[in-house]
Amino acid sequence: CHETGREARALELFDQVRRAGDPDSRRTAEEAFARVDAVLRQAVARWQAAVAQDPANRAARLELAQNLEKHRQPGHAAEQYLAAWRLPPRREETLLDLARTRWDAGEREGAVGAWLIASRSQQTRLTERARSRLPDRHPYANEYRRALELDPAQTALRRDLAFLWLARGRKDEAIQ
């Protein structure tokens, strides 16, 4: 896993073996875990310094987010993906990364909100990837709200949310 770029999975496997394997496997797994962990910690520190030096550097934020994700810190990675998303000009593919890390961090509504925005993209591949991750049900009102927090200018989502409120008999919310 480590050699194929799946460091988060490698860390997880090394961690499992170092806790439950036989003594020789534990020792080997501990050494490998420490080696991979040290590399990722250094990369995170390097990119944190780059972000601190230039908070408007999208590339640095994306690199930091990717390294945080590899280091099994999806909540912090989501924060960096969100910051990168907010930097102009917006890159819609960042929404997929944001949604994935929010989902991994247990923030389900935020993840669905990001997939909802991405599902309205003009980029067909992005739209299809986002739609494949949406739940097999109509989005909830809170998920629409989380999507609109990401992109308040999404009039189509506002309209869909209004129709949802009307269907629920909540005319005042629909008007808002």
PDB file of C-alpha atoms in Angstrom:
ATOM      1  CA  CYS A   1       0.000   0.000   0.000  1.00  0.00           C
ATOM      2  CA  HIS A   2       2.776   2.429   0.854  1.00  0.00           C
ATOM      3  CA  GLU A   3       4.598   1.788  -2.406  1.00  0.00           C
ATOM      4  CA  THR A   4       1.435   2.376  -4.446  1.00  0.00           C
ATOM      5  CA  GLY A   5       0.700   5.724  -2.790  1.00  0.00           C
ATOM      6  CA  ARG A   6      -1.941   4.509  -0.348  1.00  0.00           C
ATOM      7  CA  GLU A   7      -0.124   5.690   2.754  1.00  0.00           C
ATOM      8  CA  ALA A   8      -3.253   5.995   4.906  1.00  0.00           C
ATOM      9  CA  ARG A   9      -4.069   2.334   4.328  1.00  0.00           C
ATOM     10  CA  ALA A  10      -0.427   1.368   4.901  1.00  0.00           C
ATOM     11  CA  LEU A  11      -0.439   3.181   8.251  1.00  0.00           C
ATOM     12  CA  GLU A  12      -3.676   1.447   9.187  1.00  0.00           C
ATOM     13  CA  LEU A  13      -2.286  -1.993   8.331  1.00  0.00           C
ATOM     14  CA  PHE A  14       1.042  -1.390  10.087  1.00  0.00           C
ATOM     15  CA  ASP A  15      -0.886  -0.160  13.114  1.00  0.00           C
ATOM     16  CA  GLN A  16      -3.045  -3.297  13.184  1.00  0.00           C
ATOM     17  CA  VAL A  17      -0.053  -5.626  12.923  1.00  0.00           C
ATOM     18  CA  ARG A  18       1.984  -3.770  15.533  1.00  0.00           C
ATOM     19  CA  ARG A  19      -0.910  -4.162  17.983  1.00  0.00           C
ATOM     20  CA  ALA A  20      -1.978  -7.740  17.260  1.00  0.00           C
ATOM     21  CA  GLY A  21       0.792  -9.598  15.434  1.00  0.00           C
ATOM     22  CA  ASP A  22       3.406 -11.989  16.709  1.00  0.00           C
ATOM     23  CA  PRO A  23       6.485 -10.368  18.332  1.00  0.00           C
ATOM     24  CA  ASP A  24       8.617 -10.340  15.159  1.00  0.00           C
ATOM     25  CA  SER A  25       5.762  -8.936  13.063  1.00  0.00           C
ATOM     26  CA  ARG A  26       5.048  -6.335  15.734  1.00  0.00           C
ATOM     27  CA  ARG A  27       8.628  -5.141  15.714  1.00  0.00           C
ATOM     28  CA  THR A  28       8.760  -4.954  11.900  1.00  0.00           C
ATOM     29  CA  ALA A  29       5.377  -3.235  11.724  1.00  0.00           C
ATOM     30  CA  GLU A  30       6.422  -0.732  14.407  1.00  0.00           C
ATOM     31  CA  GLU A  31       9.539   0.192  12.427  1.00  0.00           C
ATOM     32  CA  ALA A  32       7.576   0.522   9.176  1.00  0.00           C
ATOM     33  CA  PHE A  33       4.827   2.520  10.874  1.00  0.00           C
ATOM     34  CA  ALA A  34       7.373   4.904  12.386  1.00  0.00           C
ATOM     35  CA  ARG A  35       9.099   5.349   9.019  1.00  0.00           C
ATOM     36  CA  VAL A  36       5.893   6.113   7.084  1.00  0.00           C
ATOM     37  CA  ASP A  37       4.509   8.253   9.905  1.00  0.00           C
ATOM     38  CA  ALA A  38       7.714  10.329  10.066  1.00  0.00           C
ATOM     39  CA  VAL A  39       7.646  11.020   6.329  1.00  0.00           C
ATOM     40  CA  LEU A  40       4.021  12.115   6.486  1.00  0.00           C
ATOM     41  CA  ARG A  41       4.593  14.293   9.564  1.00  0.00           C
ATOM     42  CA  GLN A  42       7.463  16.039   7.795  1.00  0.00           C
ATOM     43  CA  ALA A  43       5.337  16.619   4.697  1.00  0.00           C
ATOM     44  CA  VAL A  44       2.463  17.990   6.795  1.00  0.00           C
ATOM     45  CA  ALA A  45       4.821  20.336   8.647  1.00  0.00           C
ATOM     46  CA  ARG A  46       6.393  21.521   5.386  1.00  0.00           C
ATOM     47  CA  TRP A  47       3.021  22.283   3.787  1.00  0.00           C
ATOM     48  CA  GLN A  48       1.671  23.886   6.961  1.00  0.00           C
ATOM     49  CA  ALA A  49       4.630  26.279   6.829  1.00  0.00           C
ATOM     50  CA  ALA A  50       3.897  27.016   3.165  1.00  0.00           C
ATOM     51  CA  VAL A  51       0.230  27.738   3.961  1.00  0.00           C
ATOM     52  CA  ALA A  52       1.213  29.928   6.911  1.00  0.00           C
ATOM     53  CA  GLN A  53       3.544  31.889   4.648  1.00  0.00           C
ATOM     54  CA  ASP A  54       0.921  32.317   1.896  1.00  0.00           C
ATOM     55  CA  PRO A  55      -2.666  31.470   2.952  1.00  0.00           C
ATOM     56  CA  ALA A  56      -3.931  32.193  -0.585  1.00  0.00           C
ATOM     57  CA  ASN A  57      -1.733  29.485  -2.128  1.00  0.00           C
ATOM     58  CA  ARG A  58      -4.226  26.925  -3.407  1.00  0.00           C
ATOM     59  CA  ALA A  59      -1.560  24.394  -4.398  1.00  0.00           C
ATOM     60  CA  ALA A  60      -0.057  24.444  -0.895  1.00  0.00           C
ATOM     61  CA  ARG A  61      -3.482  23.970   0.683  1.00  0.00           C
ATOM     62  CA  LEU A  62      -4.241  21.043  -1.609  1.00  0.00           C
ATOM     63  CA  GLU A  63      -0.879  19.405  -0.858  1.00  0.00           C
ATOM     64  CA  LEU A  64      -1.420  19.933   2.859  1.00  0.00           C
ATOM     65  CA  ALA A  65      -4.919  18.439   2.600  1.00  0.00           C
ATOM     66  CA  GLN A  66      -3.644  15.397   0.699  1.00  0.00           C
ATOM     67  CA  ASN A  67      -0.911  14.771   3.253  1.00  0.00           C
ATOM     68  CA  LEU A  68      -3.326  15.215   6.157  1.00  0.00           C
ATOM     69  CA  GLU A  69      -5.634  12.723   4.500  1.00  0.00           C
ATOM     70  CA  LYS A  70      -2.771  10.238   4.079  1.00  0.00           C
ATOM     71  CA  HIS A  71      -1.925  10.767   7.746  1.00  0.00           C
ATOM     72  CA  ARG A  72      -5.497   9.754   8.672  1.00  0.00           C
ATOM     73  CA  GLN A  73      -6.679  13.218   9.650  1.00  0.00           C
ATOM     74  CA  PRO A  74      -9.762  13.623   7.421  1.00  0.00           C
ATOM     75  CA  GLY A  75     -11.293  16.438   9.481  1.00  0.00           C
ATOM     76  CA  HIS A  76      -8.209  18.629   9.116  1.00  0.00           C
ATOM     77  CA  ALA A  77      -7.882  17.642   5.458  1.00  0.00           C
ATOM     78  CA  ALA A  78     -11.489  18.749   4.875  1.00  0.00           C
ATOM     79  CA  GLU A  79     -10.672  22.163   6.369  1.00  0.00           C
ATOM     80  CA  GLN A  80      -7.846  22.594   3.864  1.00  0.00           C
ATOM     81  CA  TYR A  81      -9.947  21.386   0.916  1.00  0.00           C
ATOM     82  CA  LEU A  82     -12.639  23.867   1.941  1.00  0.00           C
ATOM     83  CA  ALA A  83     -10.099  26.685   2.130  1.00  0.00           C
ATOM     84  CA  ALA A  84      -8.777  25.705  -1.322  1.00  0.00           C
ATOM     85  CA  TRP A  85     -12.350  25.599  -2.680  1.00  0.00           C
ATOM     86  CA  ARG A  86     -12.995  29.138  -1.491  1.00  0.00           C
ATOM     87  CA  LEU A  87      -9.943  30.553  -3.249  1.00  0.00           C
ATOM     88  CA  PRO A  88     -10.723  32.064  -6.653  1.00  0.00           C
ATOM     89  CA  PRO A  89     -10.994  30.763  -9.267  1.00  0.00           C
ATOM     90  CA  ARG A  90     -12.881  27.792  -7.883  1.00  0.00           C
ATOM     91  CA  ARG A  91     -12.034  24.317  -9.094  1.00  0.00           C
ATOM     92  CA  GLU A  92     -15.058  22.060  -8.855  1.00  0.00           C
ATOM     93  CA  GLU A  93     -13.026  18.849  -8.581  1.00  0.00           C
ATOM     94  CA  THR A  94     -11.994  20.057  -5.116  1.00  0.00           C
ATOM     95  CA  LEU A  95     -15.598  19.416  -4.047  1.00  0.00           C
ATOM     96  CA  LEU A  96     -15.127  15.665  -4.496  1.00  0.00           C
ATOM     97  CA  ASP A  97     -12.075  15.699  -2.237  1.00  0.00           C
ATOM     98  CA  LEU A  98     -13.903  17.879   0.287  1.00  0.00           C
ATOM     99  CA  ALA A  99     -16.909  15.547   0.288  1.00  0.00           C
ATOM    100  CA  ARG A 100     -14.767  12.413   0.651  1.00  0.00           C
ATOM    101  CA  THR A 101     -12.830  13.784   3.622  1.00  0.00           C
ATOM    102  CA  ARG A 102     -15.978  15.127   5.270  1.00  0.00           C
ATOM    103  CA  TRP A 103     -17.556  11.680   4.880  1.00  0.00           C
ATOM    104  CA  ASP A 104     -14.456  10.000   6.336  1.00  0.00           C
ATOM    105  CA  ALA A 105     -14.528  12.463   9.245  1.00  0.00           C
ATOM    106  CA  GLY A 106     -18.166  11.525   9.968  1.00  0.00           C
ATOM    107  CA  GLU A 107     -19.628  14.784   8.697  1.00  0.00           C
ATOM    108  CA  ARG A 108     -22.320  13.197   6.528  1.00  0.00           C
ATOM    109  CA  GLU A 109     -24.483  16.275   5.851  1.00  0.00           C
ATOM    110  CA  GLY A 110     -21.470  18.315   4.773  1.00  0.00           C
ATOM    111  CA  ALA A 111     -20.302  15.525   2.476  1.00  0.00           C
ATOM    112  CA  VAL A 112     -23.697  15.180   0.803  1.00  0.00           C
ATOM    113  CA  GLY A 113     -23.852  18.976   0.449  1.00  0.00           C
ATOM    114  CA  ALA A 114     -20.521  19.011  -1.404  1.00  0.00           C
ATOM    115  CA  TRP A 115     -21.596  16.112  -3.635  1.00  0.00           C
ATOM    116  CA  LEU A 116     -24.866  17.924  -4.280  1.00  0.00           C
ATOM    117  CA  ILE A 117     -23.032  21.028  -5.534  1.00  0.00           C
ATOM    118  CA  ALA A 118     -20.645  18.909  -7.609  1.00  0.00           C
ATOM    119  CA  SER A 119     -23.586  17.012  -9.128  1.00  0.00           C
ATOM    120  CA  ARG A 120     -24.716  20.290 -10.718  1.00  0.00           C
ATOM    121  CA  SER A 121     -21.385  20.878 -12.450  1.00  0.00           C
ATOM    122  CA  GLN A 122     -20.989  21.574 -16.148  1.00  0.00           C
ATOM    123  CA  GLN A 123     -18.219  18.936 -16.217  1.00  0.00           C
ATOM    124  CA  THR A 124     -19.874  15.635 -17.089  1.00  0.00           C
ATOM    125  CA  ARG A 125     -17.307  13.367 -15.417  1.00  0.00           C
ATOM    126  CA  LEU A 126     -17.421  15.382 -12.232  1.00  0.00           C
ATOM    127  CA  THR A 127     -21.216  15.359 -12.262  1.00  0.00           C
ATOM    128  CA  GLU A 128     -21.346  11.588 -12.705  1.00  0.00           C
ATOM    129  CA  ARG A 129     -18.790  10.937  -9.970  1.00  0.00           C
ATOM    130  CA  ALA A 130     -20.713  13.168  -7.563  1.00  0.00           C
ATOM    131  CA  ARG A 131     -24.096  11.639  -8.432  1.00  0.00           C
ATOM    132  CA  SER A 132     -22.736   8.154  -7.835  1.00  0.00           C
ATOM    133  CA  ARG A 133     -21.926   9.173  -4.253  1.00  0.00           C
ATOM    134  CA  LEU A 134     -25.259  10.839  -3.462  1.00  0.00           C
ATOM    135  CA  PRO A 135     -27.661   8.808  -1.303  1.00  0.00           C
ATOM    136  CA  ASP A 136     -30.444   6.840  -2.999  1.00  0.00           C
ATOM    137  CA  ARG A 137     -33.011   9.272  -1.657  1.00  0.00           C
ATOM    138  CA  HIS A 138     -33.909  12.913  -2.053  1.00  0.00           C
ATOM    139  CA  PRO A 139     -31.460  15.153  -0.157  1.00  0.00           C
ATOM    140  CA  TYR A 140     -32.573  16.434   3.229  1.00  0.00           C
ATOM    141  CA  ALA A 141     -33.054  20.139   3.914  1.00  0.00           C
ATOM    142  CA  ASN A 142     -29.886  20.300   6.035  1.00  0.00           C
ATOM    143  CA  GLU A 143     -27.903  18.807   3.161  1.00  0.00           C
ATOM    144  CA  TYR A 144     -29.256  21.497   0.846  1.00  0.00           C
ATOM    145  CA  ARG A 145     -28.275  24.107   3.430  1.00  0.00           C
ATOM    146  CA  ARG A 146     -24.756  22.711   3.668  1.00  0.00           C
ATOM    147  CA  ALA A 147     -24.494  22.831  -0.133  1.00  0.00           C
ATOM    148  CA  LEU A 148     -25.670  26.437  -0.178  1.00  0.00           C
ATOM    149  CA  GLU A 149     -23.059  27.325   2.456  1.00  0.00           C
ATOM    150  CA  LEU A 150     -20.462  26.205  -0.074  1.00  0.00           C
ATOM    151  CA  ASP A 151     -22.011  28.072  -2.990  1.00  0.00           C
ATOM    152  CA  PRO A 152     -24.764  30.551  -2.082  1.00  0.00           C
ATOM    153  CA  ALA A 153     -25.202  31.512  -5.745  1.00  0.00           C
ATOM    154  CA  GLN A 154     -26.682  28.107  -6.658  1.00  0.00           C
ATOM    155  CA  THR A 155     -30.183  29.276  -7.592  1.00  0.00           C
ATOM    156  CA  ALA A 156     -31.229  25.823  -8.820  1.00  0.00           C
ATOM    157  CA  LEU A 157     -30.475  24.337  -5.400  1.00  0.00           C
ATOM    158  CA  ARG A 158     -32.336  27.185  -3.707  1.00  0.00           C
ATOM    159  CA  ARG A 159     -35.343  26.451  -5.904  1.00  0.00           C
ATOM    160  CA  ASP A 160     -35.160  22.707  -5.136  1.00  0.00           C
ATOM    161  CA  LEU A 161     -34.978  23.451  -1.416  1.00  0.00           C
ATOM    162  CA  ALA A 162     -37.993  25.761  -1.716  1.00  0.00           C
ATOM    163  CA  PHE A 163     -39.977  22.997  -3.438  1.00  0.00           C
ATOM    164  CA  LEU A 164     -38.925  20.584  -0.694  1.00  0.00           C
ATOM    165  CA  TRP A 165     -40.241  22.984   1.948  1.00  0.00           C
ATOM    166  CA  LEU A 166     -43.499  23.436   0.006  1.00  0.00           C
ATOM    167  CA  ALA A 167     -43.912  19.659  -0.211  1.00  0.00           C
ATOM    168  CA  ARG A 168     -43.478  19.506   3.566  1.00  0.00           C
ATOM    169  CA  GLY A 169     -46.135  22.212   4.033  1.00  0.00           C
ATOM    170  CA  ARG A 170     -43.655  24.805   5.288  1.00  0.00           C
ATOM    171  CA  LYS A 171     -44.482  27.781   3.112  1.00  0.00           C
ATOM    172  CA  ASP A 172     -42.565  30.337   5.216  1.00  0.00           C
ATOM    173  CA  GLU A 173     -39.287  28.439   4.844  1.00  0.00           C
ATOM    174  CA  ALA A 174     -39.976  28.011   1.115  1.00  0.00           C
ATOM    175  CA  ILE A 175     -40.460  31.750   0.679  1.00  0.00           C
ATOM    176  CA  GLN A 176     -37.185  32.478   2.469  1.00  0.00           C
TER     177      GLN A 176
END
